[in-house]
Tab-separated table of C-alpha atoms in Angstrom:
chain	number	residue	atom	x	y	z
A	552	LEU	CA	-161.392	52.718	0.381
A	553	ILE	CA	-158.039	54.182	0.765
A	554	GLY	CA	-156.803	53.052	-2.593
A	555	PHE	CA	-159.670	54.053	-4.762
A	556	SER	CA	-160.202	57.416	-3.017
A	557	GLY	CA	-156.499	57.990	-3.332
A	558	LEU	CA	-156.480	57.224	-6.940
A	559	LEU	CA	-159.511	59.354	-7.395
A	560	LEU	CA	-157.690	62.363	-5.619
A	561	GLU	CA	-154.433	61.865	-7.632
A	562	ASN	CA	-156.394	61.887	-11.036
A	563	LEU	CA	-159.427	64.106	-10.387
A	564	HIS	CA	-158.530	66.682	-13.059
A	565	GLU	CA	-157.423	63.999	-15.522
A	566	TYR	CA	-160.151	61.688	-15.449
A	567	ASP	CA	-163.524	61.940	-17.468
A	568	LEU	CA	-166.919	61.948	-15.682
A	569	GLN	CA	-167.382	58.320	-16.512
A	570	GLN	CA	-164.211	57.071	-14.872
A	571	ILE	CA	-164.909	59.264	-11.714
A	572	GLU	CA	-168.457	57.736	-11.591
A	573	GLU	CA	-166.892	54.153	-11.737
A	574	LEU	CA	-164.552	54.846	-8.995
A	575	VAL	CA	-167.085	56.577	-6.783
A	576	LYS	CA	-169.511	53.620	-7.239
A	577	VAL	CA	-166.826	51.299	-5.925
A	578	ILE	CA	-165.986	53.589	-3.086
A	579	ASN	CA	-169.868	53.701	-2.144
A	580	GLN	CA	-170.426	49.926	-2.535
A	581	THR	CA	-167.303	49.166	-0.286
A	582	SER	CA	-168.398	51.643	2.208
A	583	ILE	CA	-171.860	49.841	2.540
A	584	ASN	CA	-170.222	46.392	2.732
A	585	THR	CA	-167.836	47.624	5.342
A	586	TYR	CA	-170.483	49.202	7.523
A	587	GLU	CA	-172.720	46.264	7.312
A	588	LEU	CA	-169.828	43.906	8.237
A	589	LEU	CA	-168.964	46.107	11.363
A	590	ASP	CA	-172.373	46.338	12.349
A	591	GLN	CA	-172.700	42.511	12.253
A	592	ILE	CA	-169.585	42.029	13.991
A	593	LEU	CA	-170.742	44.221	16.862
A	594	LEU	CA	-174.018	42.562	17.167
A	595	TRP	CA	-172.030	39.192	17.342
A	596	VAL	CA	-169.538	40.288	19.847
A	597	LYS	CA	-172.580	41.844	22.071
A	598	SER	CA	-174.412	38.402	21.771
A	599	GLN	CA	-171.237	36.395	22.715
A	600	SER	CA	-170.393	38.494	25.578
A	601	GLY	CA	-174.001	38.493	27.025
A	602	LYS	CA	-174.318	42.176	26.416
A	603	LEU	CA	-176.945	42.063	23.671
A	604	LYS	CA	-180.051	43.490	25.149
A	605	ILE	CA	-183.133	41.606	23.576
A	606	LYS	CA	-186.334	43.770	24.126
A	607	ILE	CA	-189.513	41.393	23.325
A	608	GLU	CA	-192.590	43.291	22.317
A	609	PRO	CA	-195.414	42.769	19.663
A	610	PHE	CA	-195.009	44.533	16.327
A	611	ASP	CA	-196.599	44.309	12.984
A	612	PHE	CA	-194.800	41.872	10.625
A	613	LYS	CA	-196.034	43.452	7.458
A	614	GLN	CA	-195.114	47.075	8.537
A	615	GLU	CA	-191.516	46.294	9.907
A	616	SER	CA	-190.712	44.193	6.743
A	617	ALA	CA	-192.028	47.075	4.462
A	618	ASN	CA	-189.529	49.366	6.340
A	619	VAL	CA	-186.656	46.750	5.739
A	620	VAL	CA	-187.695	46.494	1.919
A	621	ARG	CA	-187.674	50.099	1.511
A	622	THR	CA	-183.777	50.090	2.525
A	623	MET	CA	-183.209	47.423	-0.011
A	624	GLU	CA	-185.207	48.725	-2.871
A	625	ASN	CA	-182.253	50.432	-4.697
A	626	MET	CA	-180.168	47.265	-4.615
A	627	ALA	CA	-183.081	45.347	-6.044
A	628	VAL	CA	-183.935	47.816	-8.637
A	629	GLN	CA	-180.446	47.724	-10.069
A	630	LYS	CA	-180.935	44.072	-10.912
A	631	GLY	CA	-184.680	44.498	-11.855
A	632	ILE	CA	-185.609	42.322	-8.888
A	633	GLN	CA	-189.289	42.371	-7.666
A	634	LEU	CA	-189.773	42.328	-3.845
A	635	ASP	CA	-193.325	41.387	-2.505
A	636	ILE	CA	-194.418	40.949	1.085
A	637	ILE	CA	-197.413	38.416	1.616
A	638	GLU	CA	-199.145	37.406	4.825
A	639	THR	CA	-201.955	34.867	5.120
A	640	GLU	CA	-203.633	37.142	7.808
A	641	LYS	CA	-202.655	40.181	9.939
A	642	ILE	CA	-199.636	38.771	11.899
A	643	SER	CA	-198.119	40.291	15.038
A	644	LEU	CA	-194.761	39.127	15.845
A	645	LEU	CA	-193.372	38.864	19.588
A	646	ALA	CA	-189.713	39.696	19.219
A	647	ASP	CA	-187.070	42.245	19.314
A	648	SER	CA	-187.725	44.408	16.248
A	649	ASN	CA	-184.406	45.664	15.729
A	650	THR	CA	-183.010	42.015	15.833
A	651	PHE	CA	-185.962	40.955	13.565
A	652	LYS	CA	-185.052	43.735	10.983
A	653	THR	CA	-181.195	42.756	11.057
A	654	VAL	CA	-182.039	39.308	10.321
A	655	LEU	CA	-184.541	39.940	7.577
A	656	ARG	CA	-182.191	42.487	5.985
A	657	ASN	CA	-179.460	39.816	5.755
A	658	LEU	CA	-181.885	37.265	4.258
A	659	ILE	CA	-183.151	39.636	1.547
A	660	SER	CA	-179.616	40.967	0.830
A	661	ASN	CA	-178.656	37.308	0.244
A	662	ALA	CA	-181.640	36.660	-1.940
A	663	ILE	CA	-180.955	39.554	-4.150
A	664	LYS	CA	-177.268	38.621	-4.387
A	665	PHE	CA	-178.087	34.953	-5.719
A	666	THR	CA	-181.135	35.882	-7.771
A	667	ASN	CA	-180.794	36.470	-11.477
A	668	PRO	CA	-181.684	39.951	-12.985
A	669	ASN	CA	-185.450	40.357	-13.321
A	670	GLY	CA	-186.106	37.605	-10.719
A	671	HIS	CA	-188.564	37.652	-7.876
A	672	ILE	CA	-188.402	37.599	-4.106
A	673	ILE	CA	-191.265	36.970	-1.757
A	674	ILE	CA	-191.175	37.642	2.124
A	675	SER	CA	-194.173	35.795	3.717
A	676	ALA	CA	-195.467	34.916	7.052
A	677	GLU	CA	-197.844	32.209	8.270
A	678	LYS	CA	-199.417	31.607	11.835
A	679	GLN	CA	-199.296	28.248	13.120
A	680	GLU	CA	-200.425	26.651	16.397
A	681	GLN	CA	-197.614	27.690	18.611
A	682	SER	CA	-195.493	29.782	16.326
A	683	VAL	CA	-195.136	32.127	13.334
A	684	GLU	CA	-193.110	30.918	10.322
A	685	ILE	CA	-191.465	33.537	8.254
A	686	ALA	CA	-189.981	32.918	4.770
A	687	VAL	CA	-187.638	34.717	2.335
A	688	SER	CA	-188.016	32.874	-1.016
A	689	ASP	CA	-186.178	33.594	-4.299
A	690	ASN	CA	-186.182	32.064	-7.776
A	691	GLY	CA	-182.276	32.216	-8.005
A	692	VAL	CA	-179.398	30.002	-8.448
A	693	GLY	CA	-180.187	27.828	-5.532
A	694	MET	CA	-177.855	25.502	-3.527
A	695	ASP	CA	-176.903	21.898	-3.194
A	696	GLU	CA	-176.827	19.922	0.211
A	697	ILE	CA	-173.078	20.475	0.631
A	698	VAL	CA	-173.283	24.190	0.325
A	699	MET	CA	-176.203	24.226	2.780
A	700	ALA	CA	-174.358	22.234	5.221
A	701	LYS	CA	-171.661	25.066	5.334
A	702	LEU	CA	-174.031	27.827	5.853
A	703	TRP	CA	-174.320	28.020	9.613
A	704	GLU	CA	-170.816	26.914	10.776
A	705	ILE	CA	-169.244	29.888	12.552
A	706	ASP	CA	-165.750	28.186	12.000
A	707	ASN	CA	-166.258	28.116	8.199
A	708	ASP	CA	-165.701	31.129	6.088
A	709	TYR	CA	-167.216	29.595	2.961
A	710	THR	CA	-168.549	32.327	0.672
A	711	SER	CA	-169.564	32.593	-3.057
A	712	LYS	CA	-170.068	35.269	-5.739
A	713	GLY	CA	-173.686	36.314	-6.633
A	714	THR	CA	-175.023	36.352	-9.980
A	715	ASN	CA	-173.670	39.945	-10.849
A	716	GLY	CA	-170.313	38.979	-8.991
A	717	GLU	CA	-171.349	40.532	-5.864
A	718	THR	CA	-169.095	39.453	-2.783
A	719	GLY	CA	-169.905	38.811	0.752
A	720	THR	CA	-168.389	37.816	4.059
A	721	GLY	CA	-170.280	34.528	4.595
A	722	PHE	CA	-170.857	35.958	8.158
A	723	GLY	CA	-174.317	37.411	7.903
A	724	LEU	CA	-176.023	33.979	8.110
A	725	LYS	CA	-174.187	32.761	11.192
A	726	LEU	CA	-175.139	36.098	12.850
A	727	CYS	CA	-179.011	35.412	11.885
A	728	LYS	CA	-178.769	31.966	13.521
A	729	GLU	CA	-177.438	33.370	16.530
A	730	LEU	CA	-180.040	36.225	16.969
A	731	ILE	CA	-183.046	33.813	16.164
A	732	GLU	CA	-181.830	31.268	18.691
A	733	LYS	CA	-181.708	34.156	21.363
A	734	HIS	CA	-185.394	34.369	20.777
A	735	GLY	CA	-185.993	30.571	21.293
A	736	GLY	CA	-186.507	30.324	17.496
A	737	LYS	CA	-185.178	28.317	14.624
A	738	ILE	CA	-183.720	29.197	11.357
A	739	TRP	CA	-183.066	26.904	8.256
A	740	ALA	CA	-182.856	26.802	4.538
A	741	GLU	CA	-184.652	24.745	1.796
A	742	SER	CA	-183.237	24.806	-1.769
A	743	VAL	CA	-182.624	23.031	-5.198
A	744	PRO	CA	-179.927	24.070	-7.495
A	745	GLY	CA	-181.187	26.163	-10.336
A	746	LYS	CA	-184.668	26.691	-8.586
A	747	GLY	CA	-184.102	28.991	-6.053
A	748	SER	CA	-183.805	29.028	-2.348
A	749	LYS	CA	-186.138	29.530	0.678
A	750	PHE	CA	-184.791	30.738	4.168
A	751	LEU	CA	-187.323	29.933	6.960
A	752	ILE	CA	-187.587	31.390	10.556
A	753	ARG	CA	-189.842	29.812	13.088
A	754	LEU	CA	-190.605	32.120	16.125
A	755	PRO	CA	-192.511	31.088	19.253
A	756	ILE	CA	-195.865	33.104	19.745
């Protein structure tokens, strides 16, 4: 941020509009990435120190999911990716809504990152006997078993680039696991290389 904004300041009157736009895009994306990382670290620190307050209350799955999707639309549109929300019936979740939105935002962001342009991502929920199962599915690049085994290890900093060269910290999924387990739930992944990935969350009713 310091480097690119300094470069822009030094050359503002020499650069043409296209050069300025390219630098501003980098600054903007870096700002977003930095904000998200700081937000995740603060949540994780609160969780580890026992200061994270979880407020369990009922809320509408589709409504809160739609709120999250709206914040991700610009990111999806840039890659021509379609985002859809599907529920088998009207579902009310019993969880902390802010925590749920943080987890869903992470999963959708990852799905966009690893889905090819003009791909498709589905956010769905299905009620079971004692739980609700939520899934974020994509038709992207997928993962093999070796990569999946590294996803949830907090001491593993493995990360990979997205289909458009997007970078990440490898921290978001660890945070998701921490937050879902605080609810007595479970999170896991299913994937086939070249055929996409599905991240599933099971929350108790």
